[in-house]
mmCIF file with all atom_site columns, C-alpha atoms in Angstrom:
data_model
loop_
_atom_site.group_PDB
_atom_site.id
_atom_site.type_symbol
_atom_site.label_atom_id
_atom_site.label_alt_id
_atom_site.label_comp_id
_atom_site.label_asym_id
_atom_site.label_entity_id
_atom_site.label_seq_id
_atom_site.pdbx_PDB_ins_code
_atom_site.Cartn_x
_atom_site.Cartn_y
_atom_site.Cartn_z
_atom_site.occupancy
_atom_site.B_iso_or_equiv
_atom_site.pdbx_formal_charge
_atom_site.auth_seq_id
_atom_site.auth_comp_id
_atom_site.auth_asym_id
_atom_site.auth_atom_id
_atom_site.pdbx_PDB_model_num
ATOM 1   C CA . UNK A 1 1   ? 112.174 86.928  143.875 1.00 0.00 ? 1   UNK A CA 1
ATOM 2   C CA . UNK A 1 2   ? 108.708 87.036  145.426 1.00 0.00 ? 2   UNK A CA 1
ATOM 3   C CA . UNK A 1 3   ? 109.918 88.409  148.753 1.00 0.00 ? 3   UNK A CA 1
ATOM 4   C CA . UNK A 1 4   ? 109.267 92.109  149.502 1.00 0.00 ? 4   UNK A CA 1
ATOM 5   C CA . UNK A 1 5   ? 112.237 94.502  149.722 1.00 0.00 ? 5   UNK A CA 1
ATOM 6   C CA . UNK A 1 6   ? 114.463 91.982  147.956 1.00 0.00 ? 6   UNK A CA 1
ATOM 7   C CA . UNK A 1 7   ? 116.356 93.230  144.932 1.00 0.00 ? 7   UNK A CA 1
ATOM 8   C CA . UNK A 1 8   ? 116.104 91.066  141.839 1.00 0.00 ? 8   UNK A CA 1
ATOM 9   C CA . UNK A 1 9   ? 119.355 89.770  140.402 1.00 0.00 ? 9   UNK A CA 1
ATOM 10  C CA . UNK A 1 10  ? 120.403 90.055  136.766 1.00 0.00 ? 10  UNK A CA 1
ATOM 11  C CA . UNK A 1 11  ? 119.431 86.401  136.325 1.00 0.00 ? 11  UNK A CA 1
ATOM 12  C CA . UNK A 1 12  ? 115.853 87.069  137.470 1.00 0.00 ? 12  UNK A CA 1
ATOM 13  C CA . UNK A 1 13  ? 115.352 89.786  134.875 1.00 0.00 ? 13  UNK A CA 1
ATOM 14  C CA . UNK A 1 14  ? 117.125 87.859  132.104 1.00 0.00 ? 14  UNK A CA 1
ATOM 15  C CA . UNK A 1 15  ? 114.915 84.802  132.613 1.00 0.00 ? 15  UNK A CA 1
ATOM 16  C CA . UNK A 1 16  ? 111.755 86.912  132.568 1.00 0.00 ? 16  UNK A CA 1
ATOM 17  C CA . UNK A 1 17  ? 112.827 88.647  129.357 1.00 0.00 ? 17  UNK A CA 1
ATOM 18  C CA . UNK A 1 18  ? 113.589 85.235  127.835 1.00 0.00 ? 18  UNK A CA 1
ATOM 19  C CA . UNK A 1 19  ? 110.075 84.125  128.759 1.00 0.00 ? 19  UNK A CA 1
ATOM 20  C CA . UNK A 1 20  ? 108.571 87.309  127.280 1.00 0.00 ? 20  UNK A CA 1
ATOM 21  C CA . UNK A 1 21  ? 110.520 86.799  124.055 1.00 0.00 ? 21  UNK A CA 1
ATOM 22  C CA . UNK A 1 22  ? 108.548 83.612  123.470 1.00 0.00 ? 22  UNK A CA 1
ATOM 23  C CA . UNK A 1 23  ? 105.217 85.445  123.417 1.00 0.00 ? 23  UNK A CA 1
ATOM 24  C CA . UNK A 1 24  ? 106.160 88.896  122.134 1.00 0.00 ? 24  UNK A CA 1
ATOM 25  C CA . UNK A 1 25  ? 103.896 90.444  119.496 1.00 0.00 ? 25  UNK A CA 1
ATOM 26  C CA . UNK A 1 26  ? 106.531 93.012  118.517 1.00 0.00 ? 26  UNK A CA 1
ATOM 27  C CA . UNK A 1 27  ? 109.164 91.194  116.391 1.00 0.00 ? 27  UNK A CA 1
ATOM 28  C CA . UNK A 1 28  ? 110.641 94.462  115.076 1.00 0.00 ? 28  UNK A CA 1
ATOM 29  C CA . UNK A 1 29  ? 111.526 95.680  118.576 1.00 0.00 ? 29  UNK A CA 1
ATOM 30  C CA . UNK A 1 30  ? 114.645 94.755  120.530 1.00 0.00 ? 30  UNK A CA 1
ATOM 31  C CA . UNK A 1 31  ? 114.664 94.973  124.337 1.00 0.00 ? 31  UNK A CA 1
ATOM 32  C CA . UNK A 1 32  ? 117.948 95.868  126.022 1.00 0.00 ? 32  UNK A CA 1
ATOM 33  C CA . UNK A 1 33  ? 118.874 96.139  129.703 1.00 0.00 ? 33  UNK A CA 1
ATOM 34  C CA . UNK A 1 34  ? 121.159 99.070  130.491 1.00 0.00 ? 34  UNK A CA 1
ATOM 35  C CA . UNK A 1 35  ? 122.923 99.647  133.790 1.00 0.00 ? 35  UNK A CA 1
ATOM 36  C CA . UNK A 1 36  ? 123.206 103.237 134.941 1.00 0.00 ? 36  UNK A CA 1
ATOM 37  C CA . UNK A 1 37  ? 126.943 103.915 134.752 1.00 0.00 ? 37  UNK A CA 1
ATOM 38  C CA . UNK A 1 38  ? 127.796 101.443 137.507 1.00 0.00 ? 38  UNK A CA 1
ATOM 39  C CA . UNK A 1 39  ? 124.915 102.586 139.689 1.00 0.00 ? 39  UNK A CA 1
ATOM 40  C CA . UNK A 1 40  ? 122.559 100.115 141.348 1.00 0.00 ? 40  UNK A CA 1
ATOM 41  C CA . UNK A 1 41  ? 119.862 100.835 138.792 1.00 0.00 ? 41  UNK A CA 1
ATOM 42  C CA . UNK A 1 42  ? 118.576 99.278  135.573 1.00 0.00 ? 42  UNK A CA 1
ATOM 43  C CA . UNK A 1 43  ? 116.466 100.770 132.791 1.00 0.00 ? 43  UNK A CA 1
ATOM 44  C CA . UNK A 1 44  ? 114.760 99.307  129.743 1.00 0.00 ? 44  UNK A CA 1
ATOM 45  C CA . UNK A 1 45  ? 115.885 100.432 126.309 1.00 0.00 ? 45  UNK A CA 1
ATOM 46  C CA . UNK A 1 46  ? 113.717 99.492  123.334 1.00 0.00 ? 46  UNK A CA 1
ATOM 47  C CA . UNK A 1 47  ? 115.204 99.645  119.854 1.00 0.00 ? 47  UNK A CA 1
ATOM 48  C CA . UNK A 1 48  ? 112.285 100.225 117.471 1.00 0.00 ? 48  UNK A CA 1
ATOM 49  C CA . UNK A 1 49  ? 113.783 99.341  114.107 1.00 0.00 ? 49  UNK A CA 1
ATOM 50  C CA . UNK A 1 50  ? 110.823 100.371 111.946 1.00 0.00 ? 50  UNK A CA 1
ATOM 51  C CA . UNK A 1 51  ? 110.702 103.828 113.545 1.00 0.00 ? 51  UNK A CA 1
ATOM 52  C CA . UNK A 1 52  ? 114.506 104.230 113.608 1.00 0.00 ? 52  UNK A CA 1
ATOM 53  C CA . UNK A 1 53  ? 114.493 105.263 117.248 1.00 0.00 ? 53  UNK A CA 1
ATOM 54  C CA . UNK A 1 54  ? 115.677 104.135 120.665 1.00 0.00 ? 54  UNK A CA 1
ATOM 55  C CA . UNK A 1 55  ? 113.147 104.518 123.481 1.00 0.00 ? 55  UNK A CA 1
ATOM 56  C CA . UNK A 1 56  ? 114.309 104.703 127.097 1.00 0.00 ? 56  UNK A CA 1
ATOM 57  C CA . UNK A 1 57  ? 111.986 103.585 129.909 1.00 0.00 ? 57  UNK A CA 1
ATOM 58  C CA . UNK A 1 58  ? 113.355 104.643 133.298 1.00 0.00 ? 58  UNK A CA 1
ATOM 59  C CA . UNK A 1 59  ? 111.482 103.971 136.549 1.00 0.00 ? 59  UNK A CA 1
ATOM 60  C CA . UNK A 1 60  ? 113.514 106.727 138.257 1.00 0.00 ? 60  UNK A CA 1
ATOM 61  C CA . UNK A 1 61  ? 113.534 109.326 135.500 1.00 0.00 ? 61  UNK A CA 1
ATOM 62  C CA . UNK A 1 62  ? 113.347 112.261 137.920 1.00 0.00 ? 62  UNK A CA 1
ATOM 63  C CA . UNK A 1 63  ? 116.413 111.211 139.934 1.00 0.00 ? 63  UNK A CA 1
ATOM 64  C CA . UNK A 1 64  ? 120.089 112.049 139.523 1.00 0.00 ? 64  UNK A CA 1
ATOM 65  C CA . UNK A 1 65  ? 120.680 108.628 137.946 1.00 0.00 ? 65  UNK A CA 1
ATOM 66  C CA . UNK A 1 66  ? 119.002 109.920 134.800 1.00 0.00 ? 66  UNK A CA 1
ATOM 67  C CA . UNK A 1 67  ? 121.847 112.361 134.200 1.00 0.00 ? 67  UNK A CA 1
ATOM 68  C CA . UNK A 1 68  ? 124.439 109.617 134.623 1.00 0.00 ? 68  UNK A CA 1
ATOM 69  C CA . UNK A 1 69  ? 122.390 107.283 132.460 1.00 0.00 ? 69  UNK A CA 1
ATOM 70  C CA . UNK A 1 70  ? 122.362 109.652 129.514 1.00 0.00 ? 70  UNK A CA 1
ATOM 71  C CA . UNK A 1 71  ? 126.105 109.063 129.008 1.00 0.00 ? 71  UNK A CA 1
ATOM 72  C CA . UNK A 1 72  ? 125.529 105.347 128.456 1.00 0.00 ? 72  UNK A CA 1
ATOM 73  C CA . UNK A 1 73  ? 122.455 105.869 126.308 1.00 0.00 ? 73  UNK A CA 1
ATOM 74  C CA . UNK A 1 74  ? 124.179 108.316 123.963 1.00 0.00 ? 74  UNK A CA 1
ATOM 75  C CA . UNK A 1 75  ? 126.632 105.576 123.013 1.00 0.00 ? 75  UNK A CA 1
ATOM 76  C CA . UNK A 1 76  ? 123.863 103.291 121.763 1.00 0.00 ? 76  UNK A CA 1
ATOM 77  C CA . UNK A 1 77  ? 123.126 104.931 118.370 1.00 0.00 ? 77  UNK A CA 1
ATOM 78  C CA . UNK A 1 78  ? 126.774 104.554 117.317 1.00 0.00 ? 78  UNK A CA 1
ATOM 79  C CA . UNK A 1 79  ? 127.009 100.967 118.591 1.00 0.00 ? 79  UNK A CA 1
ATOM 80  C CA . UNK A 1 80  ? 123.698 100.072 116.960 1.00 0.00 ? 80  UNK A CA 1
ATOM 81  C CA . UNK A 1 81  ? 124.661 101.513 113.578 1.00 0.00 ? 81  UNK A CA 1
ATOM 82  C CA . UNK A 1 82  ? 127.902 99.540  113.548 1.00 0.00 ? 82  UNK A CA 1
ATOM 83  C CA . UNK A 1 83  ? 126.000 96.357  114.348 1.00 0.00 ? 83  UNK A CA 1
ATOM 84  C CA . UNK A 1 84  ? 123.335 96.963  111.679 1.00 0.00 ? 84  UNK A CA 1
ATOM 85  C CA . UNK A 1 85  ? 125.987 97.688  109.063 1.00 0.00 ? 85  UNK A CA 1
ATOM 86  C CA . UNK A 1 86  ? 127.992 94.573  109.903 1.00 0.00 ? 86  UNK A CA 1
ATOM 87  C CA . UNK A 1 87  ? 124.878 92.363  109.945 1.00 0.00 ? 87  UNK A CA 1
ATOM 88  C CA . UNK A 1 88  ? 123.642 93.838  106.628 1.00 0.00 ? 88  UNK A CA 1
ATOM 89  C CA . UNK A 1 89  ? 120.128 94.030  108.036 1.00 0.00 ? 89  UNK A CA 1
ATOM 90  C CA . UNK A 1 90  ? 118.987 96.735  105.636 1.00 0.00 ? 90  UNK A CA 1
ATOM 91  C CA . UNK A 1 91  ? 119.944 94.556  102.652 1.00 0.00 ? 91  UNK A CA 1
ATOM 92  C CA . UNK A 1 92  ? 117.514 91.882  103.846 1.00 0.00 ? 92  UNK A CA 1
ATOM 93  C CA . UNK A 1 93  ? 114.180 92.877  102.314 1.00 0.00 ? 93  UNK A CA 1
ATOM 94  C CA . UNK A 1 94  ? 112.356 89.548  102.416 1.00 0.00 ? 94  UNK A CA 1
ATOM 95  C CA . UNK A 1 95  ? 110.429 90.603  105.540 1.00 0.00 ? 95  UNK A CA 1
ATOM 96  C CA . UNK A 1 96  ? 110.740 94.383  105.552 1.00 0.00 ? 96  UNK A CA 1
ATOM 97  C CA . UNK A 1 97  ? 111.479 96.816  102.747 1.00 0.00 ? 97  UNK A CA 1
ATOM 98  C CA . UNK A 1 98  ? 113.239 99.415  104.873 1.00 0.00 ? 98  UNK A CA 1
ATOM 99  C CA . UNK A 1 99  ? 113.537 102.022 102.125 1.00 0.00 ? 99  UNK A CA 1
ATOM 100 C CA . UNK A 1 100 ? 109.757 102.512 101.882 1.00 0.00 ? 100 UNK A CA 1
ATOM 101 C CA . UNK A 1 101 ? 109.237 103.091 105.606 1.00 0.00 ? 101 UNK A CA 1
ATOM 102 C CA . UNK A 1 102 ? 108.581 106.728 106.496 1.00 0.00 ? 102 UNK A CA 1
ATOM 103 C CA . UNK A 1 103 ? 111.313 106.781 109.148 1.00 0.00 ? 103 UNK A CA 1
ATOM 104 C CA . UNK A 1 104 ? 113.951 105.781 106.577 1.00 0.00 ? 104 UNK A CA 1
ATOM 105 C CA . UNK A 1 105 ? 112.899 107.907 103.630 1.00 0.00 ? 105 UNK A CA 1
ATOM 106 C CA . UNK A 1 106 ? 115.378 110.570 102.492 1.00 0.00 ? 106 UNK A CA 1
ATOM 107 C CA . UNK A 1 107 ? 117.991 109.274 104.955 1.00 0.00 ? 107 UNK A CA 1
ATOM 108 C CA . UNK A 1 108 ? 121.200 107.432 104.305 1.00 0.00 ? 108 UNK A CA 1
ATOM 109 C CA . UNK A 1 109 ? 122.035 104.292 106.242 1.00 0.00 ? 109 UNK A CA 1
ATOM 110 C CA . UNK A 1 110 ? 124.488 106.063 108.510 1.00 0.00 ? 110 UNK A CA 1
ATOM 111 C CA . UNK A 1 111 ? 121.779 108.360 109.868 1.00 0.00 ? 111 UNK A CA 1
ATOM 112 C CA . UNK A 1 112 ? 121.746 107.874 113.681 1.00 0.00 ? 112 UNK A CA 1
ATOM 113 C CA . UNK A 1 113 ? 118.752 106.520 115.554 1.00 0.00 ? 113 UNK A CA 1
ATOM 114 C CA . UNK A 1 114 ? 116.841 109.104 117.583 1.00 0.00 ? 114 UNK A CA 1
ATOM 115 C CA . UNK A 1 115 ? 116.958 108.639 121.372 1.00 0.00 ? 115 UNK A CA 1
ATOM 116 C CA . UNK A 1 116 ? 113.608 109.244 123.092 1.00 0.00 ? 116 UNK A CA 1
ATOM 117 C CA . UNK A 1 117 ? 113.280 109.323 126.878 1.00 0.00 ? 117 UNK A CA 1
ATOM 118 C CA . UNK A 1 118 ? 109.691 108.219 127.443 1.00 0.00 ? 118 UNK A CA 1
ATOM 119 C CA . UNK A 1 119 ? 107.883 110.328 130.054 1.00 0.00 ? 119 UNK A CA 1
ATOM 120 C CA . UNK A 1 120 ? 104.605 109.975 131.915 1.00 0.00 ? 120 UNK A CA 1
ATOM 121 C CA . UNK A 1 121 ? 105.164 106.333 132.875 1.00 0.00 ? 121 UNK A CA 1
ATOM 122 C CA . UNK A 1 122 ? 104.703 104.652 136.259 1.00 0.00 ? 122 UNK A CA 1
ATOM 123 C CA . UNK A 1 123 ? 107.632 105.267 138.620 1.00 0.00 ? 123 UNK A CA 1
ATOM 124 C CA . UNK A 1 124 ? 109.046 103.331 141.544 1.00 0.00 ? 124 UNK A CA 1
ATOM 125 C CA . UNK A 1 125 ? 109.014 104.872 144.991 1.00 0.00 ? 125 UNK A CA 1
ATOM 126 C CA . UNK A 1 126 ? 112.202 106.468 146.266 1.00 0.00 ? 126 UNK A CA 1
ATOM 127 C CA . UNK A 1 127 ? 114.823 104.075 147.714 1.00 0.00 ? 127 UNK A CA 1
ATOM 128 C CA . UNK A 1 128 ? 112.836 100.978 146.710 1.00 0.00 ? 128 UNK A CA 1
ATOM 129 C CA . UNK A 1 129 ? 114.794 98.089  145.188 1.00 0.00 ? 129 UNK A CA 1
ATOM 130 C CA . UNK A 1 130 ? 112.381 97.346  142.360 1.00 0.00 ? 130 UNK A CA 1
ATOM 131 C CA . UNK A 1 131 ? 114.007 98.669  139.184 1.00 0.00 ? 131 UNK A CA 1
ATOM 132 C CA . UNK A 1 132 ? 114.357 95.106  137.850 1.00 0.00 ? 132 UNK A CA 1
ATOM 133 C CA . UNK A 1 133 ? 110.675 94.470  138.483 1.00 0.00 ? 133 UNK A CA 1
ATOM 134 C CA . UNK A 1 134 ? 109.733 97.671  136.659 1.00 0.00 ? 134 UNK A CA 1
ATOM 135 C CA . UNK A 1 135 ? 111.988 96.772  133.717 1.00 0.00 ? 135 UNK A CA 1
ATOM 136 C CA . UNK A 1 136 ? 110.239 93.398  133.418 1.00 0.00 ? 136 UNK A CA 1
ATOM 137 C CA . UNK A 1 137 ? 106.801 94.995  133.720 1.00 0.00 ? 137 UNK A CA 1
ATOM 138 C CA . UNK A 1 138 ? 107.566 97.648  131.125 1.00 0.00 ? 138 UNK A CA 1
ATOM 139 C CA . UNK A 1 139 ? 108.853 94.949  128.756 1.00 0.00 ? 139 UNK A CA 1
ATOM 140 C CA . UNK A 1 140 ? 105.795 92.744  129.185 1.00 0.00 ? 140 UNK A CA 1
ATOM 141 C CA . UNK A 1 141 ? 103.371 95.613  128.588 1.00 0.00 ? 141 UNK A CA 1
ATOM 142 C CA . UNK A 1 142 ? 105.249 96.764  125.492 1.00 0.00 ? 142 UNK A CA 1
ATOM 143 C CA . UNK A 1 143 ? 105.636 93.226  124.119 1.00 0.00 ? 143 UNK A CA 1
ATOM 144 C CA . UNK A 1 144 ? 101.835 92.948  124.184 1.00 0.00 ? 144 UNK A CA 1
ATOM 145 C CA . UNK A 1 145 ? 101.606 96.041  121.992 1.00 0.00 ? 145 UNK A CA 1
ATOM 146 C CA . UNK A 1 146 ? 100.313 98.259  124.817 1.00 0.00 ? 146 UNK A CA 1
ATOM 147 C CA . UNK A 1 147 ? 101.460 101.574 126.296 1.00 0.00 ? 147 UNK A CA 1
ATOM 148 C CA . UNK A 1 148 ? 103.090 101.764 129.731 1.00 0.00 ? 148 UNK A CA 1
ATOM 149 C CA . UNK A 1 149 ? 100.572 103.372 132.136 1.00 0.00 ? 149 UNK A CA 1
ATOM 150 C CA . UNK A 1 150 ? 101.341 106.425 134.236 1.00 0.00 ? 150 UNK A CA 1
ATOM 151 C CA . UNK A 1 151 ? 100.391 104.620 137.454 1.00 0.00 ? 151 UNK A CA 1
ATOM 152 C CA . UNK A 1 152 ? 99.055  101.327 138.788 1.00 0.00 ? 152 UNK A CA 1
ATOM 153 C CA . UNK A 1 153 ? 102.203 99.176  138.904 1.00 0.00 ? 153 UNK A CA 1
ATOM 154 C CA . UNK A 1 154 ? 101.989 97.487  142.321 1.00 0.00 ? 154 UNK A CA 1
ATOM 155 C CA . UNK A 1 155 ? 105.355 95.910  143.011 1.00 0.00 ? 155 UNK A CA 1
ATOM 156 C CA . UNK A 1 156 ? 104.409 93.245  145.559 1.00 0.00 ? 156 UNK A CA 1
ATOM 157 C CA . UNK A 1 157 ? 101.546 91.873  143.465 1.00 0.00 ? 157 UNK A CA 1
ATOM 158 C CA . UNK A 1 158 ? 103.821 91.696  140.442 1.00 0.00 ? 158 UNK A CA 1
ATOM 159 C CA . UNK A 1 159 ? 106.573 89.975  142.427 1.00 0.00 ? 159 UNK A CA 1
ATOM 160 C CA . UNK A 1 160 ? 104.174 87.159  143.266 1.00 0.00 ? 160 UNK A CA 1
ATOM 161 C CA . UNK A 1 161 ? 102.851 87.028  139.713 1.00 0.00 ? 161 UNK A CA 1
ATOM 162 C CA . UNK A 1 162 ? 106.256 86.731  138.056 1.00 0.00 ? 162 UNK A CA 1
ATOM 163 C CA . UNK A 1 163 ? 107.436 84.155  140.588 1.00 0.00 ? 163 UNK A CA 1
ATOM 164 C CA . UNK A 1 164 ? 104.330 82.088  139.816 1.00 0.00 ? 164 UNK A CA 1
ATOM 165 C CA . UNK A 1 165 ? 104.737 82.487  136.042 1.00 0.00 ? 165 UNK A CA 1
ATOM 166 C CA . UNK A 1 166 ? 108.364 81.367  136.096 1.00 0.00 ? 166 UNK A CA 1
ATOM 167 C CA . UNK A 1 167 ? 107.619 78.466  138.442 1.00 0.00 ? 167 UNK A CA 1
ATOM 168 C CA . UNK A 1 168 ? 104.889 77.165  136.138 1.00 0.00 ? 168 UNK A CA 1
ATOM 169 C CA . UNK A 1 169 ? 107.024 77.810  133.061 1.00 0.00 ? 169 UNK A CA 1
ATOM 170 C CA . UNK A 1 170 ? 109.872 75.852  134.635 1.00 0.00 ? 170 UNK A CA 1
ATOM 171 C CA . UNK A 1 171 ? 107.601 72.917  135.443 1.00 0.00 ? 171 UNK A CA 1
ATOM 172 C CA . UNK A 1 172 ? 106.317 72.827  131.857 1.00 0.00 ? 172 UNK A CA 1
ATOM 173 C CA . UNK A 1 173 ? 109.884 72.866  130.544 1.00 0.00 ? 173 UNK A CA 1
ATOM 174 C CA . UNK A 1 174 ? 110.812 69.970  132.826 1.00 0.00 ? 174 UNK A CA 1
ATOM 175 C CA . UNK A 1 175 ? 107.736 67.993  131.748 1.00 0.00 ? 175 UNK A CA 1
ATOM 176 C CA . UNK A 1 176 ? 108.609 68.592  128.088 1.00 0.00 ? 176 UNK A CA 1
ATOM 177 C CA . UNK A 1 177 ? 112.200 67.520  128.691 1.00 0.00 ? 177 UNK A CA 1
ATOM 178 C CA . UNK A 1 178 ? 111.113 64.299  130.383 1.00 0.00 ? 178 UNK A CA 1
ATOM 179 C CA . UNK A 1 179 ? 108.731 63.539  127.504 1.00 0.00 ? 179 UNK A CA 1
ATOM 180 C CA . UNK A 1 180 ? 111.466 64.126  124.927 1.00 0.00 ? 180 UNK A CA 1
ATOM 181 C CA . UNK A 1 181 ? 113.967 61.970  126.785 1.00 0.00 ? 181 UNK A CA 1
ATOM 182 C CA . UNK A 1 182 ? 111.408 59.186  127.196 1.00 0.00 ? 182 UNK A CA 1
ATOM 183 C CA . UNK A 1 183 ? 110.430 59.179  123.514 1.00 0.00 ? 183 UNK A CA 1
ATOM 184 C CA . UNK A 1 184 ? 114.056 59.196  122.424 1.00 0.00 ? 184 UNK A CA 1
ATOM 185 C CA . UNK A 1 185 ? 114.930 56.340  124.753 1.00 0.00 ? 185 UNK A CA 1
ATOM 186 C CA . UNK A 1 186 ? 117.555 58.336  126.641 1.00 0.00 ? 186 UNK A CA 1
ATOM 187 C CA . UNK A 1 187 ? 118.743 57.531  130.131 1.00 0.00 ? 187 UNK A CA 1
ATOM 188 C CA . UNK A 1 188 ? 116.552 59.332  132.666 1.00 0.00 ? 188 UNK A CA 1
ATOM 189 C CA . UNK A 1 189 ? 118.686 58.037  135.514 1.00 0.00 ? 189 UNK A CA 1
ATOM 190 C CA . UNK A 1 190 ? 121.124 60.880  134.849 1.00 0.00 ? 190 UNK A CA 1
ATOM 191 C CA . UNK A 1 191 ? 118.397 63.472  135.403 1.00 0.00 ? 191 UNK A CA 1
ATOM 192 C CA . UNK A 1 192 ? 117.856 64.396  139.047 1.00 0.00 ? 192 UNK A CA 1
ATOM 193 C CA . UNK A 1 193 ? 114.804 66.200  140.397 1.00 0.00 ? 193 UNK A CA 1
ATOM 194 C CA . UNK A 1 194 ? 115.172 67.648  143.884 1.00 0.00 ? 194 UNK A CA 1
ATOM 195 C CA . UNK A 1 195 ? 112.115 69.362  145.369 1.00 0.00 ? 195 UNK A CA 1
ATOM 196 C CA . UNK A 1 196 ? 113.299 71.595  148.203 1.00 0.00 ? 196 UNK A CA 1
ATOM 197 C CA . UNK A 1 197 ? 109.777 72.816  148.971 1.00 0.00 ? 197 UNK A CA 1
ATOM 198 C CA . UNK A 1 198 ? 106.561 73.562  147.100 1.00 0.00 ? 198 UNK A CA 1
ATOM 199 C CA . UNK A 1 199 ? 108.178 76.597  145.471 1.00 0.00 ? 199 UNK A CA 1
ATOM 200 C CA . UNK A 1 200 ? 111.707 75.395  144.759 1.00 0.00 ? 200 UNK A CA 1
ATOM 201 C CA . UNK A 1 201 ? 112.781 72.541  142.500 1.00 0.00 ? 201 UNK A CA 1
ATOM 202 C CA . UNK A 1 202 ? 116.333 71.827  141.401 1.00 0.00 ? 202 UNK A CA 1
ATOM 203 C CA . UNK A 1 203 ? 116.940 69.861  138.198 1.00 0.00 ? 203 UNK A CA 1
ATOM 204 C CA . UNK A 1 204 ? 120.355 68.552  137.176 1.00 0.00 ? 204 UNK A CA 1
ATOM 205 C CA . UNK A 1 205 ? 120.972 66.846  133.828 1.00 0.00 ? 205 UNK A CA 1
ATOM 206 C CA . UNK A 1 206 ? 124.204 65.064  133.000 1.00 0.00 ? 206 UNK A CA 1
#
């Protein structure tokens, strides 16, 4: 994932978003990956529950994919409402009293979420395979409670950074696992650690 001109896989982005979930400062926001109608392009959709809106962050917002994307995005308010109704989220007021929030006042529960296509954000260069990287970067910035800048996202530097973060995160997880297994008296012989090189380690646990 650190190599230039290499497209990230779904697994790369999913793991990064899992890592970001651990440190997110925005518990009322839900981050969703959306594929552009079968196109080779991903965008970040942020469901902001307290503002009753869906924000779309697209690193190629000026391209033709945006028109195709809108079809998929327009389905989200209906899908989201069905989920919220079935989960009875609005009946759960121990953390949030939804009825007193400005976005929910004078609206019934079937009122659709507003879709907002966020503009003025950093864009990827044409024909570059970095939409996954931009999705991860957008998500990290937003999870820290910041606004996505209009420029300054340097793809190669971020590739190296995320590869390093995930490598270190993986090593910490392995160390924690070994500690837990040792303290619990479990059989470590069934855990195999294979170091392919300084950047790649494979762990198998039976």
